[in-house]
mmCIF file of C-alpha atoms in Angstrom:
data_model
loop_
_atom_site.group_PDB
_atom_site.id
_atom_site.type_symbol
_atom_site.label_atom_id
_atom_site.label_comp_id
_atom_site.label_asym_id
_atom_site.label_seq_id
_atom_site.Cartn_x
_atom_site.Cartn_y
_atom_site.Cartn_z
ATOM 1 C CA MET A 1 235.824 75.909 44.630
ATOM 2 C CA LEU A 2 232.249 74.548 45.418
ATOM 3 C CA PHE A 3 229.544 77.090 46.590
ATOM 4 C CA THR A 4 226.558 75.463 48.869
ATOM 5 C CA VAL A 5 223.401 77.816 49.004
ATOM 6 C CA PRO A 6 219.852 77.284 49.954
ATOM 7 C CA PRO A 7 217.455 78.340 47.319
ATOM 8 C CA LEU A 8 217.176 82.380 48.869
ATOM 9 C CA ALA A 9 218.369 85.469 46.502
ATOM 10 C CA GLY A 10 219.604 87.206 49.497
ATOM 11 C CA HIS A 11 222.054 84.282 50.122
ATOM 12 C CA VAL A 12 222.903 83.153 46.543
ATOM 13 C CA ASN A 13 223.729 86.789 45.436
ATOM 14 C CA PRO A 14 226.875 87.241 47.410
ATOM 15 C CA THR A 15 228.531 84.120 45.922
ATOM 16 C CA VAL A 16 227.657 85.307 42.098
ATOM 17 C CA ALA A 17 229.925 87.755 42.692
ATOM 18 C CA VAL A 18 232.254 86.288 44.644
ATOM 19 C CA GLY A 19 232.377 83.571 41.952
ATOM 20 C CA ALA A 20 232.903 85.865 38.906
ATOM 21 C CA GLU A 21 236.237 87.258 40.794
ATOM 22 C CA LEU A 22 237.168 83.678 41.231
ATOM 23 C CA ALA A 23 236.607 82.721 37.677
ATOM 24 C CA ALA A 24 238.261 85.553 36.392
ATOM 25 C CA ARG A 25 241.251 85.194 38.118
ATOM 26 C CA GLY A 26 241.145 81.538 36.350
ATOM 27 C CA HIS A 27 239.562 78.825 39.215
ATOM 28 C CA GLU A 28 237.276 76.148 38.475
ATOM 29 C CA ILE A 29 233.761 77.129 39.727
ATOM 30 C CA ALA A 30 230.700 75.822 41.055
ATOM 31 C CA TRP A 31 227.356 75.622 42.844
ATOM 32 C CA ALA A 32 225.365 72.982 45.034
ATOM 33 C CA GLY A 33 221.796 73.162 46.154
ATOM 34 C CA PRO A 34 218.130 72.944 44.665
ATOM 35 C CA ALA A 35 218.360 73.106 40.790
ATOM 36 C CA SER A 36 215.064 74.710 39.829
ATOM 37 C CA ALA A 37 216.041 77.833 41.894
ATOM 38 C CA LEU A 38 219.294 78.064 41.363
ATOM 39 C CA THR A 39 219.056 78.291 37.622
ATOM 40 C CA ARG A 40 216.108 81.414 38.134
ATOM 41 C CA LEU A 41 218.928 83.117 40.709
ATOM 42 C CA LEU A 42 222.753 82.223 39.516
ATOM 43 C CA PRO A 43 224.136 83.792 35.683
ATOM 44 C CA ALA A 44 223.027 81.159 32.336
ATOM 45 C CA GLN A 45 226.961 80.469 32.360
ATOM 46 C CA ALA A 46 226.997 79.210 35.722
ATOM 47 C CA ARG A 47 227.566 75.523 37.036
ATOM 48 C CA ILE A 48 225.002 74.342 39.075
ATOM 49 C CA LEU A 49 225.338 70.660 40.927
ATOM 50 C CA PRO A 50 221.437 69.350 42.037
ATOM 51 C CA ALA A 51 221.375 68.888 45.753
ATOM 52 C CA GLY A 52 218.061 69.309 47.587
ATOM 53 C CA GLU A 53 215.520 68.941 45.229
ATOM 54 C CA GLU A 54 211.786 70.331 46.117
ATOM 55 C CA SER A 55 209.189 67.959 47.572
ATOM 56 C CA GLY A 56 206.091 68.129 49.823
ATOM 57 C CA GLY A 57 204.694 71.044 47.774
ATOM 58 C CA GLY A 58 208.126 72.725 47.681
ATOM 59 C CA TYR A 59 209.460 75.828 49.219
ATOM 60 C CA ALA A 60 206.912 77.955 47.530
ATOM 61 C CA ALA A 61 204.589 76.044 50.027
ATOM 62 C CA LEU A 62 206.860 76.351 52.873
ATOM 63 C CA HIS A 63 206.640 79.986 51.978
ATOM 64 C CA GLU A 64 202.891 80.086 52.044
ATOM 65 C CA ARG A 65 203.505 78.913 55.770
ATOM 66 C CA TRP A 66 206.317 80.871 56.648
ATOM 67 C CA ARG A 67 205.162 84.302 55.725
ATOM 68 C CA ASP A 68 202.591 85.406 58.310
ATOM 69 C CA LEU A 69 204.539 84.066 61.471
ATOM 70 C CA ARG A 70 206.598 86.502 63.684
ATOM 71 C CA GLY A 71 209.648 85.958 66.885
ATOM 72 C CA VAL A 72 209.822 82.626 68.286
ATOM 73 C CA GLY A 73 207.705 80.647 66.122
ATOM 74 C CA ALA A 74 209.432 82.103 63.016
ATOM 75 C CA LEU A 75 212.311 80.580 64.432
ATOM 76 C CA ARG A 76 211.369 77.540 65.481
ATOM 77 C CA PHE A 77 209.387 77.214 61.299
ATOM 78 C CA LEU A 78 213.145 78.201 60.229
ATOM 79 C CA TRP A 79 214.701 75.533 61.926
ATOM 80 C CA GLU A 80 212.470 72.296 62.421
ATOM 81 C CA GLU A 81 210.637 73.438 58.875
ATOM 82 C CA ALA A 82 213.398 74.945 56.575
ATOM 83 C CA LEU A 83 216.952 74.722 57.450
ATOM 84 C CA VAL A 84 217.295 70.810 59.383
ATOM 85 C CA PRO A 85 214.781 69.323 56.318
ATOM 86 C CA LEU A 86 216.882 71.032 53.598
ATOM 87 C CA ALA A 87 220.043 69.841 55.331
ATOM 88 C CA ARG A 88 218.550 66.361 54.903
ATOM 89 C CA ALA A 89 217.599 67.285 51.064
ATOM 90 C CA MET A 90 220.522 68.513 50.181
ATOM 91 C CA VAL A 91 223.530 65.912 51.914
ATOM 92 C CA PRO A 92 223.205 62.930 49.352
ATOM 93 C CA GLY A 93 223.281 66.032 46.394
ATOM 94 C CA VAL A 94 226.544 67.576 48.087
ATOM 95 C CA GLU A 95 227.851 64.749 48.203
ATOM 96 C CA ARG A 96 227.708 63.459 45.141
ATOM 97 C CA ALA A 97 228.552 66.790 44.216
ATOM 98 C CA VAL A 98 232.645 67.053 45.663
ATOM 99 C CA ARG A 99 232.437 62.927 44.494
ATOM 100 C CA ALA A 100 232.130 64.449 40.923
ATOM 101 C CA PHE A 101 233.479 67.975 40.714
ATOM 102 C CA GLY A 102 236.576 67.262 43.670
ATOM 103 C CA PRO A 103 236.905 71.066 44.993
ATOM 104 C CA ASP A 104 239.945 71.963 46.693
ATOM 105 C CA LEU A 105 237.911 74.349 49.241
ATOM 106 C CA LEU A 106 233.547 74.222 49.988
ATOM 107 C CA VAL A 107 232.178 77.850 50.822
ATOM 108 C CA ALA A 108 229.057 76.942 52.522
ATOM 109 C CA ASP A 109 226.816 79.708 53.333
ATOM 110 C CA GLN A 110 225.325 79.274 57.031
ATOM 111 C CA GLN A 111 221.761 77.728 56.158
ATOM 112 C CA ALA A 112 223.480 75.692 54.059
ATOM 113 C CA LEU A 113 224.004 73.210 56.838
ATOM 114 C CA ALA A 114 224.858 70.321 54.797
ATOM 115 C CA GLY A 115 228.337 71.944 52.950
ATOM 116 C CA PRO A 116 229.463 71.814 56.224
ATOM 117 C CA LEU A 117 228.332 67.740 57.265
ATOM 118 C CA VAL A 118 229.868 66.522 53.691
ATOM 119 C CA ALA A 119 232.663 68.088 53.915
ATOM 120 C CA ARG A 120 233.958 67.352 57.050
ATOM 121 C CA ARG A 121 232.837 63.609 55.862
ATOM 122 C CA LEU A 122 234.979 63.513 53.174
ATOM 123 C CA GLY A 123 238.133 65.965 54.358
ATOM 124 C CA VAL A 124 237.842 68.578 52.482
ATOM 125 C CA PRO A 125 238.520 72.133 53.622
ATOM 126 C CA TRP A 126 235.511 74.339 54.436
ATOM 127 C CA THR A 127 234.789 78.007 54.588
ATOM 128 C CA THR A 128 231.557 79.811 55.619
ATOM 129 C CA SER A 129 229.893 82.550 53.712
ATOM 130 C CA ALA A 130 228.508 84.957 56.124
ATOM 131 C CA SER A 131 225.164 86.397 53.767
ATOM 132 C CA THR A 132 223.713 87.976 56.913
ATOM 133 C CA SER A 133 225.987 89.029 60.399
ATOM 134 C CA ALA A 134 222.849 88.562 62.464
ATOM 135 C CA GLU A 135 224.499 85.197 63.880
ATOM 136 C CA LEU A 136 227.676 86.806 64.788
ATOM 137 C CA THR A 137 226.495 89.568 67.164
ATOM 138 C CA ARG A 138 225.379 86.932 70.193
ATOM 139 C CA PRO A 139 221.610 87.071 69.328
ATOM 140 C CA PHE A 140 220.327 84.630 71.544
ATOM 141 C CA ALA A 141 222.386 86.069 74.785
ATOM 142 C CA ASP A 142 219.501 88.055 76.101
ATOM 143 C CA PHE A 143 217.290 84.568 75.604
ATOM 144 C CA PRO A 144 219.458 81.783 76.150
ATOM 145 C CA LYS A 145 216.480 78.954 76.452
ATOM 146 C CA VAL A 146 216.216 80.389 72.839
ATOM 147 C CA GLY A 147 219.900 79.611 72.121
ATOM 148 C CA GLU A 148 219.766 76.551 73.390
ATOM 149 C CA TRP A 149 217.442 75.050 72.049
ATOM 150 C CA VAL A 150 218.864 76.281 68.596
ATOM 151 C CA ALA A 151 221.869 74.424 69.558
ATOM 152 C CA GLY A 152 220.253 71.510 70.130
ATOM 153 C CA GLN A 153 218.261 71.278 66.612
ATOM 154 C CA ILE A 154 222.284 71.771 65.240
ATOM 155 C CA SER A 155 222.974 68.749 68.097
ATOM 156 C CA GLY A 156 220.181 66.562 66.706
ATOM 157 C CA LEU A 157 221.060 67.087 62.841
ATOM 158 C CA LEU A 158 224.790 66.516 64.005
ATOM 159 C CA ALA A 159 223.835 63.386 65.623
ATOM 160 C CA GLU A 160 221.437 62.027 62.715
ATOM 161 C CA PHE A 161 224.651 62.197 60.318
ATOM 162 C CA GLY A 162 226.855 60.209 62.211
ATOM 163 C CA ASP A 163 229.200 62.856 63.879
ATOM 164 C CA ALA A 164 229.729 62.781 67.734
ATOM 165 C CA ALA A 165 230.447 66.269 67.969
ATOM 166 C CA THR A 166 228.118 67.526 69.734
ATOM 167 C CA GLU A 167 229.208 68.085 73.097
ATOM 168 C CA PRO A 168 229.451 71.364 74.190
ATOM 169 C CA GLY A 169 232.527 72.669 73.173
ATOM 170 C CA GLY A 170 231.940 70.964 69.259
ATOM 171 C CA TRP A 171 231.762 72.145 65.539
ATOM 172 C CA ASP A 172 229.132 74.289 64.584
ATOM 173 C CA PRO A 173 228.601 74.233 61.268
ATOM 174 C CA ARG A 174 227.442 77.923 60.707
ATOM 175 C CA PHE A 175 231.261 79.117 61.452
ATOM 176 C CA SER A 176 233.837 77.527 59.673
ATOM 177 C CA GLU A 177 237.088 77.989 62.211
ATOM 178 C CA ARG A 178 239.622 78.236 58.899
ATOM 179 C CA LEU A 179 237.531 81.904 57.331
ATOM 180 C CA VAL A 180 233.945 83.165 57.672
ATOM 181 C CA LEU A 181 233.312 85.799 54.728
ATOM 182 C CA VAL A 182 231.356 88.277 56.426
ATOM 183 C CA PHE A 183 230.085 90.887 53.938
ATOM 184 C CA SER A 184 229.245 93.755 56.112
ATOM 185 C CA THR A 185 231.085 95.863 58.204
ATOM 186 C CA PRO A 186 232.452 96.473 61.648
ATOM 187 C CA GLU A 187 230.935 100.148 61.099
ATOM 188 C CA LEU A 188 227.794 98.476 60.288
ATOM 189 C CA VAL A 189 228.069 95.223 62.549
ATOM 190 C CA GLY A 190 228.858 97.415 65.725
ATOM 191 C CA THR A 191 231.678 94.943 66.718
ATOM 192 C CA ALA A 192 235.038 96.690 66.182
ATOM 193 C CA GLY A 193 238.130 94.874 67.512
ATOM 194 C CA ASP A 194 235.813 92.221 69.053
ATOM 195 C CA PHE A 195 235.647 89.453 66.410
ATOM 196 C CA PRO A 196 238.233 86.574 65.647
ATOM 197 C CA ALA A 197 241.059 87.095 63.101
ATOM 198 C CA HIS A 198 239.604 84.799 60.354
ATOM 199 C CA HIS A 199 236.057 86.669 60.324
ATOM 200 C CA ALA A 200 237.206 88.603 57.364
ATOM 201 C CA TYR A 201 234.315 91.731 57.205
ATOM 202 C CA VAL A 202 234.799 91.847 53.306
ATOM 203 C CA GLY A 203 231.972 94.004 52.767
ATOM 204 C CA PRO A 204 229.219 93.794 50.678
ATOM 205 C CA ALA A 205 229.452 91.561 47.027
ATOM 206 C CA PHE A 206 227.341 92.473 44.469
ATOM 207 C CA GLY A 207 227.176 90.325 41.598
ATOM 208 C CA ALA A 208 225.154 89.746 38.144
ATOM 209 C CA ARG A 209 220.914 90.055 38.287
ATOM 210 C CA PRO A 210 218.919 88.725 36.362
ATOM 211 C CA ALA A 211 217.172 91.214 34.249
ATOM 212 C CA SER A 212 214.018 93.026 35.289
ATOM 213 C CA PRO A 213 211.391 93.980 33.343
ATOM 214 C CA GLY A 214 211.176 97.822 31.590
ATOM 215 C CA PHE A 215 211.559 99.993 34.336
ATOM 216 C CA PRO A 216 209.624 103.290 33.649
ATOM 217 C CA TRP A 217 212.967 106.151 33.988
ATOM 218 C CA GLN A 218 210.951 108.644 32.405
ATOM 219 C CA ARG A 219 208.590 108.537 34.854
ATOM 220 C CA LEU A 220 210.996 109.131 37.913
ATOM 221 C CA ASP A 221 210.000 112.992 39.147
ATOM 222 C CA PRO A 222 213.364 115.506 39.001
ATOM 223 C CA ALA A 223 210.959 117.824 41.025
ATOM 224 C CA ARG A 224 211.043 116.015 43.864
ATOM 225 C CA ARG A 225 213.013 113.420 46.478
ATOM 226 C CA ARG A 226 212.668 110.160 45.772
ATOM 227 C CA VAL A 227 212.153 107.067 48.057
ATOM 228 C CA LEU A 228 212.305 103.109 47.055
ATOM 229 C CA VAL A 229 210.094 101.448 49.627
ATOM 230 C CA SER A 230 210.364 97.207 49.051
ATOM 231 C CA LEU A 231 209.444 94.419 51.562
ATOM 232 C CA GLY A 232 212.009 92.357 49.626
ATOM 233 C CA THR A 233 211.067 89.009 47.549
ATOM 234 C CA LEU A 234 209.947 87.028 49.783
ATOM 235 C CA ASN A 235 207.376 89.335 52.534
ATOM 236 C CA GLN A 236 205.466 91.300 49.471
ATOM 237 C CA GLU A 237 202.050 89.428 51.047
ATOM 238 C CA ALA A 238 202.433 90.071 54.159
ATOM 239 C CA GLY A 239 202.530 93.485 53.306
ATOM 240 C CA ALA A 240 198.736 94.721 53.166
ATOM 241 C CA ARG A 241 198.499 96.755 56.368
ATOM 242 C CA PHE A 242 202.002 98.226 56.532
ATOM 243 C CA TYR A 243 201.482 99.401 52.417
ATOM 244 C CA GLY A 244 198.444 101.629 53.758
ATOM 245 C CA ALA A 245 200.628 103.527 56.069
ATOM 246 C CA VAL A 246 203.037 103.726 53.035
ATOM 247 C CA LEU A 247 200.257 105.232 51.088
ATOM 248 C CA GLY A 248 199.483 107.615 53.596
ATOM 249 C CA ALA A 249 202.471 108.712 54.078
ATOM 250 C CA ALA A 250 202.525 109.226 50.485
ATOM 251 C CA GLU A 251 199.914 111.461 50.653
ATOM 252 C CA ARG A 252 201.322 113.841 52.823
ATOM 253 C CA LEU A 253 204.766 113.667 51.661
ATOM 254 C CA ALA A 254 203.090 114.480 47.898
ATOM 255 C CA GLU A 255 204.201 118.294 47.312
ATOM 256 C CA ASP A 256 207.943 117.449 48.040
ATOM 257 C CA VAL A 257 208.774 113.102 47.996
ATOM 258 C CA GLN A 258 207.963 110.443 44.441
ATOM 259 C CA PHE A 259 207.465 107.216 46.083
ATOM 260 C CA VAL A 260 208.865 104.102 43.659
ATOM 261 C CA LEU A 261 207.050 101.610 45.099
ATOM 262 C CA ALA A 262 207.955 97.657 44.839
ATOM 263 C CA ALA A 263 204.638 95.782 45.508
ATOM 264 C CA PRO A 264 202.222 93.348 43.836
ATOM 265 C CA PRO A 265 199.653 95.867 42.115
ATOM 266 C CA ALA A 266 196.917 93.779 42.754
ATOM 267 C CA LEU A 267 197.677 93.946 46.309
ATOM 268 C CA ILE A 268 197.765 97.953 46.072
ATOM 269 C CA GLY A 269 195.040 99.289 44.034
ATOM 270 C CA PRO A 270 194.819 102.179 42.515
ATOM 271 C CA VAL A 271 197.427 104.774 43.529
ATOM 272 C CA PRO A 272 198.177 108.543 43.307
ATOM 273 C CA GLY A 273 200.111 110.252 39.998
ATOM 274 C CA HIS A 274 203.176 110.604 42.287
ATOM 275 C CA VAL A 275 203.484 107.150 43.538
ATOM 276 C CA LEU A 276 204.843 104.687 40.903
ATOM 277 C CA LEU A 277 204.111 101.048 41.965
ATOM 278 C CA GLN A 278 206.152 98.388 39.851
ATOM 279 C CA GLU A 279 205.795 94.481 40.453
ATOM 280 C CA SER A 280 209.600 94.385 40.781
ATOM 281 C CA VAL A 281 212.399 97.135 40.258
ATOM 282 C CA PRO A 282 215.877 96.997 39.323
ATOM 283 C CA GLN A 283 216.702 97.930 42.707
ATOM 284 C CA LEU A 284 220.648 98.518 42.286
ATOM 285 C CA GLU A 285 220.293 100.868 38.978
ATOM 286 C CA LEU A 286 217.893 102.963 40.496
ATOM 287 C CA LEU A 287 219.555 103.353 44.215
ATOM 288 C CA PRO A 288 222.025 105.840 42.576
ATOM 289 C CA HIS A 289 218.423 107.924 41.237
ATOM 290 C CA LEU A 290 217.145 108.130 45.101
ATOM 291 C CA ASP A 291 217.280 109.926 48.421
ATOM 292 C CA ALA A 292 216.022 107.358 50.951
ATOM 293 C CA VAL A 293 215.107 103.303 51.275
ATOM 294 C CA VAL A 294 212.061 102.190 53.347
ATOM 295 C CA CYS A 295 212.835 98.779 53.762
ATOM 296 C CA HIS A 296 211.851 95.373 56.231
ATOM 297 C CA ALA A 297 215.761 95.550 56.818
ATOM 298 C CA GLY A 298 216.628 92.873 55.105
ATOM 299 C CA HIS A 299 220.704 92.451 55.277
ATOM 300 C CA ASN A 300 220.643 93.051 50.836
ATOM 301 C CA THR A 301 218.521 95.647 50.843
ATOM 302 C CA VAL A 302 220.180 97.687 53.637
ATOM 303 C CA CYS A 303 223.671 96.849 52.453
ATOM 304 C CA GLU A 304 223.205 98.106 48.689
ATOM 305 C CA ALA A 305 221.403 101.193 49.948
ATOM 306 C CA LEU A 306 223.997 101.804 52.546
ATOM 307 C CA ALA A 307 226.693 101.223 49.934
ATOM 308 C CA HIS A 308 225.068 103.847 48.028
ATOM 309 C CA GLY A 309 225.324 106.614 50.731
ATOM 310 C CA LEU A 310 220.877 106.485 51.740
ATOM 311 C CA PRO A 311 220.086 106.575 54.642
ATOM 312 C CA LEU A 312 216.675 104.179 55.847
ATOM 313 C CA VAL A 313 213.483 103.732 57.357
ATOM 314 C CA VAL A 314 213.319 100.046 58.609
ATOM 315 C CA ALA A 315 210.076 97.904 59.744
ATOM 316 C CA PRO A 316 212.144 94.715 60.467
ATOM 317 C CA ILE A 317 209.635 91.474 60.311
ATOM 318 C CA ARG A 318 211.568 88.195 61.691
ATOM 319 C CA ASP A 319 214.660 85.903 61.062
ATOM 320 C CA ASP A 320 217.198 88.470 61.856
ATOM 321 C CA GLN A 321 216.108 91.529 60.499
ATOM 322 C CA PRO A 322 215.330 92.695 64.579
ATOM 323 C CA ILE A 323 218.861 92.735 64.493
ATOM 324 C CA VAL A 324 219.776 94.291 61.005
ATOM 325 C CA ALA A 325 217.608 96.863 61.982
ATOM 326 C CA ARG A 326 219.351 97.681 65.760
ATOM 327 C CA GLN A 327 222.516 98.054 63.572
ATOM 328 C CA VAL A 328 221.235 100.353 61.009
ATOM 329 C CA VAL A 329 219.913 102.731 64.217
ATOM 330 C CA GLU A 330 223.141 101.971 66.378
ATOM 331 C CA ALA A 331 225.370 103.655 63.184
ATOM 332 C CA GLY A 332 222.762 106.418 62.955
ATOM 333 C CA ALA A 333 222.310 105.756 59.599
ATOM 334 C CA GLY A 334 218.174 105.029 59.800
ATOM 335 C CA ILE A 335 214.509 105.433 62.374
ATOM 336 C CA ARG A 336 212.623 101.680 62.990
ATOM 337 C CA VAL A 337 209.212 101.779 63.026
ATOM 338 C CA ARG A 338 206.961 99.049 63.684
ATOM 339 C CA PHE A 339 206.300 96.712 60.551
ATOM 340 C CA GLY A 340 202.225 95.900 62.212
ATOM 341 C CA ARG A 341 201.561 98.789 63.596
ATOM 342 C CA THR A 342 202.908 101.402 61.505
ATOM 343 C CA ARG A 343 200.425 104.768 61.287
ATOM 344 C CA ALA A 344 201.027 106.388 57.968
ATOM 345 C CA GLU A 345 201.952 109.721 60.485
ATOM 346 C CA GLU A 346 204.498 107.737 62.169
ATOM 347 C CA LEU A 347 205.901 107.047 59.197
ATOM 348 C CA ARG A 348 205.367 110.115 57.738
ATOM 349 C CA ASP A 349 207.719 111.571 59.930
ATOM 350 C CA ALA A 350 210.464 108.696 60.134
ATOM 351 C CA LEU A 351 210.777 109.630 56.536
ATOM 352 C CA THR A 352 210.842 113.631 57.249
ATOM 353 C CA ALA A 353 213.573 113.113 59.481
ATOM 354 C CA VAL A 354 215.989 110.640 57.176
ATOM 355 C CA LEU A 355 215.218 113.127 54.237
ATOM 356 C CA ASP A 356 215.910 116.533 56.151
ATOM 357 C CA ASP A 357 217.837 115.437 58.963
ATOM 358 C CA PRO A 358 221.867 115.989 57.554
ATOM 359 C CA GLY A 359 222.689 112.573 60.503
ATOM 360 C CA PRO A 360 221.099 109.753 59.189
ATOM 361 C CA ARG A 361 223.163 110.912 55.452
ATOM 362 C CA ARG A 362 226.487 111.341 57.411
ATOM 363 C CA ALA A 363 226.514 108.158 58.818
ATOM 364 C CA ALA A 364 225.152 106.495 55.608
ATOM 365 C CA ARG A 365 227.897 107.789 53.707
ATOM 366 C CA ARG A 366 229.911 106.884 56.726
ATOM 367 C CA ILE A 367 229.145 103.246 55.909
ATOM 368 C CA GLN A 368 229.225 103.797 52.166
ATOM 369 C CA ALA A 369 233.312 104.290 52.575
ATOM 370 C CA SER A 370 233.537 101.271 54.653
ATOM 371 C CA PHE A 371 231.807 99.265 52.168
ATOM 372 C CA ALA A 372 234.233 100.346 49.761
ATOM 373 C CA ALA A 373 237.545 99.638 51.750
ATOM 374 C CA ALA A 374 236.306 96.806 52.171
ATOM 375 C CA GLY A 375 236.867 95.086 49.043
ATOM 376 C CA GLY A 376 233.716 93.605 48.560
ATOM 377 C CA ALA A 377 234.169 90.526 45.999
ATOM 378 C CA ALA A 378 237.298 90.920 45.356
ATOM 379 C CA ALA A 379 238.548 91.024 48.760
ATOM 380 C CA ALA A 380 236.586 87.849 49.225
ATOM 381 C CA ALA A 381 238.734 86.251 46.483
ATOM 382 C CA ASP A 382 241.755 87.052 48.262
ATOM 383 C CA ARG A 383 241.530 85.444 51.682
ATOM 384 C CA LEU A 384 240.242 82.268 49.730
ATOM 385 C CA GLU A 385 242.828 82.506 47.850
ATOM 386 C CA LYS A 386 245.117 82.371 50.682
ATOM 387 C CA LEU A 387 243.672 78.906 51.512
ATOM 388 C CA LEU A 388 244.097 76.738 48.650
#
C-alpha cells in the first residue's frame, strides 16, 4: 500500500499508525510526498518515495505568507498557493512511485490530490485518508459561492491533467467512492446516522512521534490543576496577542492552575514560576497528566485531548479549525473563545468553566469512549485489507 501525503504533521501522523499496523500484518508500505519534510515526520525505517520537492523558497516561505491570513483569504491561499501547486509538483513523483512500487492500493490524504489523479490515470484502486472531518460536514452550505469557487479549483486541476470528468456529478479527488477513512467518530463530528456506508469513522490513530527534547517532568505541580496551551506546529508565531491573554489568565488562576505553555520562548519573554514554558512538548505523553487543554482547534490536538477525556477551550484561527471548534462546542466538550480578541478575563472564565463544571468533562469522556470503541489504526487497517 502506498500513502500519498502532504508535508504536514497533522496529515502524516495518522498514516504512521495505520502504516505500522499494516506492516505488522505483513503488508509492504511506502509513503510518497516531499521527501525532505517526510524524513522529519516519519519513522527512520519508513520507505519514502520522493514526490514534489520544495521550490521557490520552499514550504517555510509559504508558511510565512499564510500565517496571518484569515477567513476566505486563507482559503484562497490554501487552494491557489498550496494545494493545487502541491498537486502539480507531486504528480510526476507519485507516478514514478506507483510504477516502481506497484501498490495494490493507494491511500491518499485529502490534501494530496496528486494521489487520486495518478491512481485514476494508471488504474490503481485508491481510498481517502480524511485527517480532518471538516470536508465531510458540508462546510460551504451557508456560503455557496465559496463552495462553487473550491469546486472550480478542483475542476481546473482535473482539466489540467487531461481528465474530462469535470462537469457537475464528476469525480472528486477529495473523496474516494471505495472508502473514506475518517479519523474521528460521529459523537464528535455530529453526523450520526447521516453518512455513507463507505465512510468509515475509525477514531484517531496515534502512531510513533519523533523524540522531543527533554521535558522537565519534575516541574509539574501536584498541588495545582494542569492545563496545556498549544497552538500546534504551524500557528505559534501568529499567537503573540493570544499568548498575552494566556499569561493574564495564568496570573488570575495562579493559586490553583499550572499552565504548560508550548510556545517560542523568544515570543513570550519572562514567565512566572507556575507557568512551564517549553518550545515543544511530548504531547501524547503529557496529556495523561493534565486536566484541560487550550488550543487552536486543530483536529489532531482536539482528538488527542478528547482521547484522554480532557475538556477543551478552543480558539480557532483559520481553515478547518472553526468547524472543529464548533464540533467540540456542540458535543458539549468545551468552550470557544476568540483567537484574535480574547482577553485574559474571558480566557480565565472559559478555563474555570471547563475545569469546574462536570458537564464538559463528561462529554469529553463520552467522546473518549467512542474513540476507543471505533478501533483506531486497527480498524482502519481492517477496512483497507477488505479492499485487497
